[in-house]
């Protein structure tokens, strides 16, 4: 057997001390074995020996046994099931919500609408998102009312019985329409452009004047949903002293707790959030969704309440990846060196801000690519539209701009008849290069990585493989 | 209410359920077997895969009364007190699961495959997992683990291995 680094051996050994085989006695029940008192704490600044190691997870045995308890696998005594009624219309004013028929259904215990939410707005930066829409619907996935019933089936039937009267408002679906000054503000008085960033370095006009050729291209990416295999879910339960416990799939519980506290008007000290094992997040579970809804329903009914998103809700009512329209103008020398680059990014933010500001910033900073560019002008806008809101998703805008700058790099290489690898080697950042925001970069190994990769997969120049 | 009697993981179980209840909900809500997961409820994701009379089934698409009188095997029925099932062991060793939500379904699909075809090619493994979506792993370590089991690298019970 090959010798493993001490830390790995130790980690494996610790896992074994759990003696998990014993728990198989009652497969559907909680483990009946003591859990280790000592836990493995990674030492700060120590490189984990991960490369070339088989990475296993301490919890993967329970995953394979079907013993891991995700939210939907939990049940609290007396628990009710909640369903949220979705607007199904992209933009409208809510004239009335009639819940009488739903409330009268046998098995329905509590019904709430947007008007029952103490502070009906939240968000990680701009507080522009309602828990349940009350006056205005901003996108089709907005919730307008919620029901708690003794079974999920009854709750699903009850939301069908809720009647909402809308006055439709023409939706704005194109980010470029939203950009126009004459377009009425979706979240008036706030402007439709709710985030803007500019990065300037050197003198682009001078760079373009000195260029041998100038390339222009426009690149677009689409909206992407995270599709975690486990849908968003939460369970809320109040104790008689007015303390709230929420079991949730939230990935950022401290932030979520602040939002829950704000929306419910309950001090944070009275809210406990239990983060369970999450069945896939990818950035999509960074914000509260069902949590305030189940909390209010639980309060109204006096019983624990669970809500699990359906798969359609997962697509329509949780955040997605920002679609970007990216205009690139790049001036190069005869040899293919980038002399100047001008970039305009338009992010379609959808109905609410969510993590748009982070995405905007990161997309803008990374939009130049891993290349040494002395003359740079990058500008980014994020605008509201009446579509599913966008938010955090792996990379916060980095994959979108990568698609644009690498696509253009290939266009330039083809036009100048330079090998695509060579043009990247020529322009790549070096040790000590300055980033677009003039940060001095260390441990830069772009070239080494490119060369190794090219060698590994047999890159033979000009698109051919050896 | 309809009365259903079926064999679950070797035990005869009976429940009285509404006729529209799915097999998945019967297993999860009536029998407390939460291994099979609800990922989509429409037959797309495979998180609810169980084996009925030797064949994999999306239990979200089968009504509980349709399972009446049949043999149902869920992920909870694979391991015994003494040992993990070789597929579970291989999945653990290869790090084949990350968030794990797809795991029980994938393992049941793998089990049905290996029962029918003890020496599948990579293509056959891919084909058997085609109905199981995983958003975390990229599948390659699952495929490696299933190959390991087929090759017999993992036939040893976990309790007895060195
Ligand atoms: S829950 Fe059955 S296939 Fe997705
Ligand atoms: S391990 Fe997360 S979905 Fe497969």
mmCIF file of C-alpha atoms in Angstrom, chain A residues 29-385:
data_model
loop_
_atom_site.group_PDB
_atom_site.id
_atom_site.type_symbol
_atom_site.label_atom_id
_atom_site.label_comp_id
_atom_site.label_asym_id
_atom_site.label_seq_id
_atom_site.Cartn_x
_atom_site.Cartn_y
_atom_site.Cartn_z
ATOM 1 C CA UNK A 29 -33.555 5.315 12.903
ATOM 2 C CA UNK A 30 -30.901 7.646 14.207
ATOM 3 C CA UNK A 31 -27.478 6.125 14.908
ATOM 4 C CA UNK A 32 -27.269 4.447 18.284
ATOM 5 C CA UNK A 33 -23.544 4.906 18.603
ATOM 6 C CA UNK A 34 -21.571 7.481 20.517
ATOM 7 C CA UNK A 35 -20.153 10.214 18.341
ATOM 8 C CA UNK A 36 -16.482 11.147 18.618
ATOM 9 C CA UNK A 37 -15.787 13.805 21.213
ATOM 10 C CA UNK A 38 -12.675 14.901 19.443
ATOM 11 C CA UNK A 39 -13.168 16.468 16.074
ATOM 12 C CA UNK A 40 -10.618 17.001 13.409
ATOM 13 C CA UNK A 41 -9.855 20.679 13.119
ATOM 14 C CA UNK A 42 -7.799 21.589 10.089
ATOM 15 C CA UNK A 43 -4.709 23.533 11.058
ATOM 16 C CA UNK A 44 -4.708 27.053 9.755
ATOM 17 C CA UNK A 45 -2.360 27.783 6.867
ATOM 18 C CA UNK A 46 -1.495 24.164 6.449
ATOM 19 C CA UNK A 47 -1.763 22.845 2.960
ATOM 20 C CA UNK A 48 -4.160 19.913 2.955
ATOM 21 C CA UNK A 49 -2.621 17.044 1.074
ATOM 22 C CA UNK A 50 -5.458 16.894 -1.426
ATOM 23 C CA UNK A 51 -3.692 16.631 -4.747
ATOM 24 C CA UNK A 52 -3.531 13.028 -5.958
ATOM 25 C CA UNK A 53 -5.394 11.907 -2.849
ATOM 26 C CA UNK A 54 -8.722 10.172 -2.903
ATOM 27 C CA UNK A 55 -10.936 12.651 -1.131
ATOM 28 C CA UNK A 56 -13.570 10.985 0.995
ATOM 29 C CA UNK A 57 -16.008 12.678 3.289
ATOM 30 C CA UNK A 58 -16.720 11.693 6.873
ATOM 31 C CA UNK A 59 -20.459 11.907 6.192
ATOM 32 C CA UNK A 60 -20.495 9.903 2.987
ATOM 33 C CA UNK A 61 -21.200 6.595 4.695
ATOM 34 C CA UNK A 62 -24.507 7.896 5.953
ATOM 35 C CA UNK A 63 -25.265 9.309 2.509
ATOM 36 C CA UNK A 64 -24.758 5.881 0.968
ATOM 37 C CA UNK A 65 -26.877 4.211 3.625
ATOM 38 C CA UNK A 66 -29.718 6.643 3.062
ATOM 39 C CA UNK A 67 -29.390 7.725 6.702
ATOM 40 C CA UNK A 68 -28.476 11.364 6.207
ATOM 41 C CA UNK A 69 -31.372 13.511 7.344
ATOM 42 C CA UNK A 70 -32.087 16.375 4.992
ATOM 43 C CA UNK A 71 -34.899 18.754 5.923
ATOM 44 C CA UNK A 72 -37.500 16.853 3.969
ATOM 45 C CA UNK A 73 -36.566 13.714 5.917
ATOM 46 C CA UNK A 74 -37.408 15.366 9.227
ATOM 47 C CA UNK A 75 -40.690 15.438 11.007
ATOM 48 C CA UNK A 76 -41.674 17.295 14.155
ATOM 49 C CA UNK A 77 -44.715 16.178 16.153
ATOM 50 C CA UNK A 78 -47.890 17.876 14.952
ATOM 51 C CA UNK A 79 -46.140 19.339 11.955
ATOM 52 C CA UNK A 80 -48.108 21.044 9.183
ATOM 53 C CA UNK A 81 -47.164 21.384 5.528
ATOM 54 C CA UNK A 82 -47.041 24.705 3.725
ATOM 55 C CA UNK A 83 -47.492 25.631 0.091
ATOM 56 C CA UNK A 84 -46.927 29.038 -1.417
ATOM 57 C CA UNK A 85 -49.212 30.447 -4.083
ATOM 58 C CA UNK A 86 -47.182 31.869 -6.973
ATOM 59 C CA UNK A 87 -48.261 34.902 -8.973
ATOM 60 C CA UNK A 88 -47.815 33.377 -12.418
ATOM 61 C CA UNK A 89 -47.805 36.870 -13.918
ATOM 62 C CA UNK A 90 -44.599 38.803 -14.552
ATOM 63 C CA UNK A 91 -45.732 42.268 -13.611
ATOM 64 C CA UNK A 92 -48.940 43.432 -11.971
ATOM 65 C CA UNK A 93 -50.536 45.385 -9.211
ATOM 66 C CA UNK A 94 -52.349 43.234 -6.658
ATOM 67 C CA UNK A 95 -55.884 44.529 -6.242
ATOM 68 C CA UNK A 96 -57.177 41.915 -3.822
ATOM 69 C CA UNK A 97 -56.377 38.545 -2.334
ATOM 70 C CA UNK A 98 -59.329 36.429 -1.281
ATOM 71 C CA UNK A 99 -58.376 33.550 1.000
ATOM 72 C CA UNK A 100 -61.825 32.775 2.447
ATOM 73 C CA UNK A 101 -62.478 29.623 0.478
ATOM 74 C CA UNK A 102 -59.040 28.234 1.272
ATOM 75 C CA UNK A 103 -59.433 28.999 4.954
ATOM 76 C CA UNK A 104 -62.737 27.156 5.038
ATOM 77 C CA UNK A 105 -61.250 23.939 3.686
ATOM 78 C CA UNK A 106 -61.087 21.059 6.167
ATOM 79 C CA UNK A 107 -57.456 20.424 7.047
ATOM 80 C CA UNK A 108 -56.308 23.994 6.413
ATOM 81 C CA UNK A 109 -54.968 25.482 9.636
ATOM 82 C CA UNK A 110 -53.455 28.834 8.682
ATOM 83 C CA UNK A 111 -53.316 31.155 5.683
ATOM 84 C CA UNK A 112 -51.156 34.262 5.274
ATOM 85 C CA UNK A 113 -50.665 36.916 2.608
ATOM 86 C CA UNK A 114 -48.036 39.589 2.082
ATOM 87 C CA UNK A 115 -49.945 41.873 4.451
ATOM 88 C CA UNK A 116 -49.237 39.526 7.343
ATOM 89 C CA UNK A 117 -45.470 39.963 7.019
ATOM 90 C CA UNK A 118 -44.329 42.495 9.633
ATOM 91 C CA UNK A 119 -41.471 43.934 7.533
ATOM 92 C CA UNK A 120 -42.029 42.782 3.994
ATOM 93 C CA UNK A 121 -38.620 43.437 2.464
ATOM 94 C CA UNK A 122 -35.176 41.904 2.627
ATOM 95 C CA UNK A 123 -32.015 41.330 0.631
ATOM 96 C CA UNK A 124 -28.263 41.018 1.155
ATOM 97 C CA UNK A 125 -27.592 44.548 -0.107
ATOM 98 C CA UNK A 126 -30.708 46.334 -1.374
ATOM 99 C CA UNK A 127 -33.784 45.431 0.634
ATOM 100 C CA UNK A 128 -35.996 45.222 -2.425
ATOM 101 C CA UNK A 129 -37.449 41.728 -2.153
ATOM 102 C CA UNK A 130 -40.757 41.008 -0.432
ATOM 103 C CA UNK A 131 -41.295 37.762 1.485
ATOM 104 C CA UNK A 132 -44.719 37.545 -0.186
ATOM 105 C CA UNK A 133 -45.740 40.181 -2.718
ATOM 106 C CA UNK A 134 -48.312 42.551 -1.221
ATOM 107 C CA UNK A 135 -48.910 45.455 -3.588
ATOM 108 C CA UNK A 136 -46.810 44.690 -6.618
ATOM 109 C CA UNK A 137 -45.780 41.507 -8.408
ATOM 110 C CA UNK A 138 -42.299 41.840 -9.918
ATOM 111 C CA UNK A 139 -41.906 38.412 -11.504
ATOM 112 C CA UNK A 140 -44.011 35.329 -12.119
ATOM 113 C CA UNK A 141 -42.332 33.353 -9.346
ATOM 114 C CA UNK A 142 -43.317 35.819 -6.612
ATOM 115 C CA UNK A 143 -45.313 34.305 -3.776
ATOM 116 C CA UNK A 144 -48.605 36.046 -2.983
ATOM 117 C CA UNK A 145 -50.068 33.886 -0.217
ATOM 118 C CA UNK A 146 -49.253 30.745 1.750
ATOM 119 C CA UNK A 147 -51.220 27.960 3.376
ATOM 120 C CA UNK A 148 -50.404 25.512 6.152
ATOM 121 C CA UNK A 149 -52.456 22.330 6.204
ATOM 122 C CA UNK A 150 -52.340 18.901 7.751
ATOM 123 C CA UNK A 151 -51.127 17.321 4.504
ATOM 124 C CA UNK A 152 -49.159 18.647 1.574
ATOM 125 C CA UNK A 153 -51.977 17.595 -0.721
ATOM 126 C CA UNK A 154 -54.544 19.717 1.113
ATOM 127 C CA UNK A 155 -52.163 22.681 1.173
ATOM 128 C CA UNK A 156 -51.669 22.308 -2.590
ATOM 129 C CA UNK A 157 -55.412 22.218 -3.173
ATOM 130 C CA UNK A 158 -55.976 25.171 -0.864
ATOM 131 C CA UNK A 159 -53.629 27.511 -2.737
ATOM 132 C CA UNK A 160 -55.661 26.785 -5.874
ATOM 133 C CA UNK A 161 -58.681 28.166 -4.051
ATOM 134 C CA UNK A 162 -57.049 31.499 -3.252
ATOM 135 C CA UNK A 163 -58.275 34.176 -5.634
ATOM 136 C CA UNK A 164 -55.984 37.034 -6.511
ATOM 137 C CA UNK A 165 -57.128 39.946 -8.595
ATOM 138 C CA UNK A 166 -54.369 41.583 -10.638
ATOM 139 C CA UNK A 167 -54.095 44.699 -12.690
ATOM 140 C CA UNK A 168 -51.443 43.719 -15.233
ATOM 141 C CA UNK A 169 -48.589 46.125 -15.867
ATOM 142 C CA UNK A 170 -46.562 45.787 -19.068
ATOM 143 C CA UNK A 171 -43.501 43.757 -18.065
ATOM 144 C CA UNK A 172 -39.962 44.827 -18.929
ATOM 145 C CA UNK A 173 -38.156 41.707 -20.068
ATOM 146 C CA UNK A 174 -35.211 43.038 -22.066
ATOM 147 C CA UNK A 175 -32.298 44.484 -20.069
ATOM 148 C CA UNK A 176 -31.665 47.044 -22.803
ATOM 149 C CA UNK A 177 -35.196 48.319 -22.530
ATOM 150 C CA UNK A 178 -34.703 48.573 -18.789
ATOM 151 C CA UNK A 179 -31.515 50.611 -19.381
ATOM 152 C CA UNK A 180 -33.401 53.293 -21.320
ATOM 153 C CA UNK A 181 -34.145 56.444 -19.419
ATOM 154 C CA UNK A 182 -37.760 56.640 -20.556
ATOM 155 C CA UNK A 183 -38.585 53.179 -19.154
ATOM 156 C CA UNK A 184 -40.487 53.622 -15.910
ATOM 157 C CA UNK A 185 -38.621 52.429 -12.835
ATOM 158 C CA UNK A 186 -39.655 48.922 -11.833
ATOM 159 C CA UNK A 187 -38.847 49.626 -8.233
ATOM 160 C CA UNK A 188 -39.564 53.357 -8.425
ATOM 161 C CA UNK A 189 -38.328 55.670 -6.989
ATOM 162 C CA UNK A 190 -35.160 53.563 -7.349
ATOM 163 C CA UNK A 191 -33.681 53.664 -10.852
ATOM 164 C CA UNK A 192 -33.680 50.561 -13.036
ATOM 165 C CA UNK A 193 -29.880 50.621 -13.126
ATOM 166 C CA UNK A 194 -29.266 49.644 -9.548
ATOM 167 C CA UNK A 195 -25.588 48.912 -9.762
ATOM 168 C CA UNK A 196 -22.751 50.398 -11.795
ATOM 169 C CA UNK A 197 -19.010 49.933 -11.779
ATOM 170 C CA UNK A 198 -16.127 51.341 -13.801
ATOM 171 C CA UNK A 199 -12.517 50.210 -13.865
ATOM 172 C CA UNK A 200 -9.982 52.428 -15.582
ATOM 173 C CA UNK A 201 -6.329 51.748 -16.162
ATOM 174 C CA UNK A 202 -3.970 53.599 -18.522
ATOM 175 C CA UNK A 203 -5.375 55.309 -21.608
ATOM 176 C CA UNK A 204 -7.556 53.215 -23.910
ATOM 177 C CA UNK A 205 -7.780 55.878 -26.642
ATOM 178 C CA UNK A 206 -4.007 55.958 -26.898
ATOM 179 C CA UNK A 207 -3.853 52.145 -26.854
ATOM 180 C CA UNK A 208 -6.377 51.843 -29.685
ATOM 181 C CA UNK A 209 -4.508 54.504 -31.711
ATOM 182 C CA UNK A 210 -1.323 52.457 -31.453
ATOM 183 C CA UNK A 211 -3.022 49.191 -32.341
ATOM 184 C CA UNK A 212 -2.348 47.247 -35.519
ATOM 185 C CA UNK A 213 -5.890 45.895 -35.553
ATOM 186 C CA UNK A 214 -9.011 46.378 -33.476
ATOM 187 C CA UNK A 215 -11.472 43.558 -32.822
ATOM 188 C CA UNK A 216 -15.045 44.054 -31.725
ATOM 189 C CA UNK A 217 -17.414 41.389 -30.554
ATOM 190 C CA UNK A 218 -20.596 40.979 -28.564
ATOM 191 C CA UNK A 219 -21.126 37.918 -26.389
ATOM 192 C CA UNK A 220 -24.155 36.746 -24.482
ATOM 193 C CA UNK A 221 -24.771 34.142 -21.832
ATOM 194 C CA UNK A 222 -28.105 32.789 -20.685
ATOM 195 C CA UNK A 223 -29.856 32.558 -17.331
ATOM 196 C CA UNK A 224 -28.883 29.392 -15.434
ATOM 197 C CA UNK A 225 -30.621 27.752 -12.500
ATOM 198 C CA UNK A 226 -28.538 25.927 -9.892
ATOM 199 C CA UNK A 227 -30.887 22.953 -9.786
ATOM 200 C CA UNK A 228 -29.670 21.537 -6.490
ATOM 201 C CA UNK A 229 -31.004 18.024 -6.281
ATOM 202 C CA UNK A 230 -32.501 18.837 -2.900
ATOM 203 C CA UNK A 231 -35.126 21.568 -3.220
ATOM 204 C CA UNK A 232 -35.116 24.537 -0.793
ATOM 205 C CA UNK A 233 -36.821 23.552 2.431
ATOM 206 C CA UNK A 234 -37.308 24.695 5.997
ATOM 207 C CA UNK A 235 -39.198 23.852 9.161
ATOM 208 C CA UNK A 236 -40.160 26.447 11.766
ATOM 209 C CA UNK A 237 -41.238 25.865 15.327
ATOM 210 C CA UNK A 238 -41.858 28.360 18.146
ATOM 211 C CA UNK A 239 -41.529 27.606 21.813
ATOM 212 C CA UNK A 240 -44.073 29.102 24.226
ATOM 213 C CA UNK A 241 -41.562 31.761 25.262
ATOM 214 C CA UNK A 242 -41.587 33.170 21.765
ATOM 215 C CA UNK A 243 -38.302 31.703 20.659
ATOM 216 C CA UNK A 244 -38.145 30.574 17.078
ATOM 217 C CA UNK A 245 -36.194 27.599 15.793
ATOM 218 C CA UNK A 246 -35.804 27.133 12.062
ATOM 219 C CA UNK A 247 -34.289 24.096 10.402
ATOM 220 C CA UNK A 248 -33.162 25.269 7.020
ATOM 221 C CA UNK A 249 -31.226 24.443 3.877
ATOM 222 C CA UNK A 250 -29.692 27.926 4.075
ATOM 223 C CA UNK A 251 -26.026 28.061 3.226
ATOM 224 C CA UNK A 252 -25.455 31.368 5.039
ATOM 225 C CA UNK A 253 -27.244 31.047 8.321
ATOM 226 C CA UNK A 254 -25.952 34.164 10.032
ATOM 227 C CA UNK A 255 -27.021 36.344 7.145
ATOM 228 C CA UNK A 256 -30.283 34.455 6.933
ATOM 229 C CA UNK A 257 -30.884 35.026 10.606
ATOM 230 C CA UNK A 258 -30.530 38.780 10.143
ATOM 231 C CA UNK A 259 -33.066 38.711 7.293
ATOM 232 C CA UNK A 260 -35.482 36.523 9.254
ATOM 233 C CA UNK A 261 -35.165 38.825 12.254
ATOM 234 C CA UNK A 262 -35.834 41.871 10.071
ATOM 235 C CA UNK A 263 -38.835 40.435 8.248
ATOM 236 C CA UNK A 264 -40.466 38.990 11.368
ATOM 237 C CA UNK A 265 -39.581 41.886 13.626
ATOM 238 C CA UNK A 266 -38.161 39.460 16.169
ATOM 239 C CA UNK A 267 -34.739 40.145 17.733
ATOM 240 C CA UNK A 268 -31.966 37.909 16.479
ATOM 241 C CA UNK A 269 -31.332 36.656 20.001
ATOM 242 C CA UNK A 270 -34.686 34.870 19.885
ATOM 243 C CA UNK A 271 -34.018 33.097 16.622
ATOM 244 C CA UNK A 272 -32.084 29.877 16.344
ATOM 245 C CA UNK A 273 -31.270 28.481 12.950
ATOM 246 C CA UNK A 274 -30.237 24.884 12.549
ATOM 247 C CA UNK A 275 -28.400 24.312 9.337
ATOM 248 C CA UNK A 276 -28.770 20.725 8.264
ATOM 249 C CA UNK A 277 -26.840 18.855 5.639
ATOM 250 C CA UNK A 278 -27.563 20.578 2.364
ATOM 251 C CA UNK A 279 -28.329 18.569 -0.762
ATOM 252 C CA UNK A 280 -26.481 20.894 -3.117
ATOM 253 C CA UNK A 281 -26.254 24.675 -2.894
ATOM 254 C CA UNK A 282 -24.010 26.121 -5.648
ATOM 255 C CA UNK A 283 -24.847 29.623 -4.411
ATOM 256 C CA UNK A 284 -28.572 29.180 -4.775
ATOM 257 C CA UNK A 285 -29.266 28.654 -1.094
ATOM 258 C CA UNK A 286 -27.569 31.784 0.153
ATOM 259 C CA UNK A 287 -30.724 33.675 0.954
ATOM 260 C CA UNK A 288 -33.935 33.139 2.826
ATOM 261 C CA UNK A 289 -36.886 31.859 0.775
ATOM 262 C CA UNK A 290 -39.431 29.830 2.716
ATOM 263 C CA UNK A 291 -38.093 30.658 6.198
ATOM 264 C CA UNK A 292 -40.176 33.725 7.148
ATOM 265 C CA UNK A 293 -43.243 32.106 5.565
ATOM 266 C CA UNK A 294 -43.038 28.949 7.672
ATOM 267 C CA UNK A 295 -42.230 31.040 10.740
ATOM 268 C CA UNK A 296 -45.387 33.125 10.308
ATOM 269 C CA UNK A 297 -47.542 30.097 9.534
ATOM 270 C CA UNK A 298 -46.141 28.281 12.561
ATOM 271 C CA UNK A 299 -46.916 31.253 14.747
ATOM 272 C CA UNK A 300 -50.439 31.549 13.429
ATOM 273 C CA UNK A 301 -51.169 27.835 13.728
ATOM 274 C CA UNK A 302 -49.221 27.136 16.893
ATOM 275 C CA UNK A 303 -47.661 24.105 15.247
ATOM 276 C CA UNK A 304 -44.382 23.354 13.494
ATOM 277 C CA UNK A 305 -44.606 24.011 9.755
ATOM 278 C CA UNK A 306 -42.514 22.642 6.918
ATOM 279 C CA UNK A 307 -42.256 23.987 3.406
ATOM 280 C CA UNK A 308 -40.369 22.303 0.590
ATOM 281 C CA UNK A 309 -40.094 23.902 -2.819
ATOM 282 C CA UNK A 310 -41.525 21.979 -5.726
ATOM 283 C CA UNK A 311 -39.190 21.581 -8.675
ATOM 284 C CA UNK A 312 -41.040 24.256 -10.701
ATOM 285 C CA UNK A 313 -40.681 26.664 -7.756
ATOM 286 C CA UNK A 314 -36.994 25.865 -7.682
ATOM 287 C CA UNK A 315 -36.747 27.234 -11.229
ATOM 288 C CA UNK A 316 -39.182 30.142 -10.957
ATOM 289 C CA UNK A 317 -38.782 31.358 -7.402
ATOM 290 C CA UNK A 318 -35.159 30.901 -6.399
ATOM 291 C CA UNK A 319 -32.194 32.881 -7.673
ATOM 292 C CA UNK A 320 -30.424 32.127 -10.943
ATOM 293 C CA UNK A 321 -27.166 33.034 -12.652
ATOM 294 C CA UNK A 322 -27.128 36.509 -14.241
ATOM 295 C CA UNK A 323 -27.430 36.530 -18.023
ATOM 296 C CA UNK A 324 -24.810 38.934 -19.409
ATOM 297 C CA UNK A 325 -24.453 40.873 -22.626
ATOM 298 C CA UNK A 326 -20.762 41.625 -23.036
ATOM 299 C CA UNK A 327 -19.323 43.988 -25.636
ATOM 300 C CA UNK A 328 -15.590 43.712 -26.125
ATOM 301 C CA UNK A 329 -13.340 45.970 -28.146
ATOM 302 C CA UNK A 330 -9.704 44.932 -28.174
ATOM 303 C CA UNK A 331 -6.711 46.516 -29.901
ATOM 304 C CA UNK A 332 -3.674 44.332 -30.603
ATOM 305 C CA UNK A 333 -0.182 44.729 -31.999
ATOM 306 C CA UNK A 334 0.984 42.873 -35.104
ATOM 307 C CA UNK A 335 2.372 40.086 -32.875
ATOM 308 C CA UNK A 336 -0.907 39.692 -31.021
ATOM 309 C CA UNK A 337 -0.131 41.605 -27.840
ATOM 310 C CA UNK A 338 -3.195 43.282 -26.335
ATOM 311 C CA UNK A 339 -2.616 47.046 -26.256
ATOM 312 C CA UNK A 340 -6.057 48.206 -25.193
ATOM 313 C CA UNK A 341 -9.391 46.751 -24.225
ATOM 314 C CA UNK A 342 -12.740 48.387 -23.689
ATOM 315 C CA UNK A 343 -15.566 46.382 -22.165
ATOM 316 C CA UNK A 344 -19.219 46.997 -21.463
ATOM 317 C CA UNK A 345 -21.153 44.469 -19.423
ATOM 318 C CA UNK A 346 -24.908 44.549 -18.986
ATOM 319 C CA UNK A 347 -26.212 42.215 -16.311
ATOM 320 C CA UNK A 348 -29.860 41.274 -16.410
ATOM 321 C CA UNK A 349 -30.598 41.257 -12.703
ATOM 322 C CA UNK A 350 -34.176 40.065 -12.872
ATOM 323 C CA UNK A 351 -36.722 41.222 -10.329
ATOM 324 C CA UNK A 352 -34.539 41.757 -7.253
ATOM 325 C CA UNK A 353 -31.003 42.806 -6.392
ATOM 326 C CA UNK A 354 -29.968 39.807 -4.288
ATOM 327 C CA UNK A 355 -26.209 39.244 -4.815
ATOM 328 C CA UNK A 356 -26.044 41.386 -7.937
ATOM 329 C CA UNK A 357 -23.574 43.846 -6.476
ATOM 330 C CA UNK A 358 -21.053 41.120 -5.743
ATOM 331 C CA UNK A 359 -21.596 39.625 -9.178
ATOM 332 C CA UNK A 360 -21.287 42.992 -10.875
ATOM 333 C CA UNK A 361 -18.028 43.753 -9.097
ATOM 334 C CA UNK A 362 -16.440 40.418 -9.705
ATOM 335 C CA UNK A 363 -17.510 40.230 -13.345
ATOM 336 C CA UNK A 364 -16.092 43.698 -13.941
ATOM 337 C CA UNK A 365 -12.770 43.035 -12.206
ATOM 338 C CA UNK A 366 -12.279 39.729 -14.018
ATOM 339 C CA UNK A 367 -13.603 40.898 -17.394
ATOM 340 C CA UNK A 368 -10.119 41.672 -18.742
ATOM 341 C CA UNK A 369 -9.125 38.043 -18.340
ATOM 342 C CA UNK A 370 -5.840 36.726 -16.941
ATOM 343 C CA UNK A 371 -3.943 39.005 -19.319
ATOM 344 C CA UNK A 372 -1.559 41.877 -18.990
ATOM 345 C CA UNK A 373 -3.493 44.861 -20.331
ATOM 346 C CA UNK A 374 -2.078 48.309 -19.660
ATOM 347 C CA UNK A 375 -4.929 50.293 -21.178
ATOM 348 C CA UNK A 376 -8.279 49.146 -19.931
ATOM 349 C CA UNK A 377 -11.744 50.555 -19.539
ATOM 350 C CA UNK A 378 -14.380 48.217 -18.150
ATOM 351 C CA UNK A 379 -17.871 49.324 -17.305
ATOM 352 C CA UNK A 380 -20.714 47.222 -15.915
ATOM 353 C CA UNK A 381 -24.386 47.868 -15.282
ATOM 354 C CA UNK A 382 -26.975 45.732 -13.590
ATOM 355 C CA UNK A 383 -30.635 46.399 -14.300
ATOM 356 C CA UNK A 384 -34.022 45.255 -13.101
ATOM 357 C CA UNK A 385 -36.321 43.247 -15.379
#
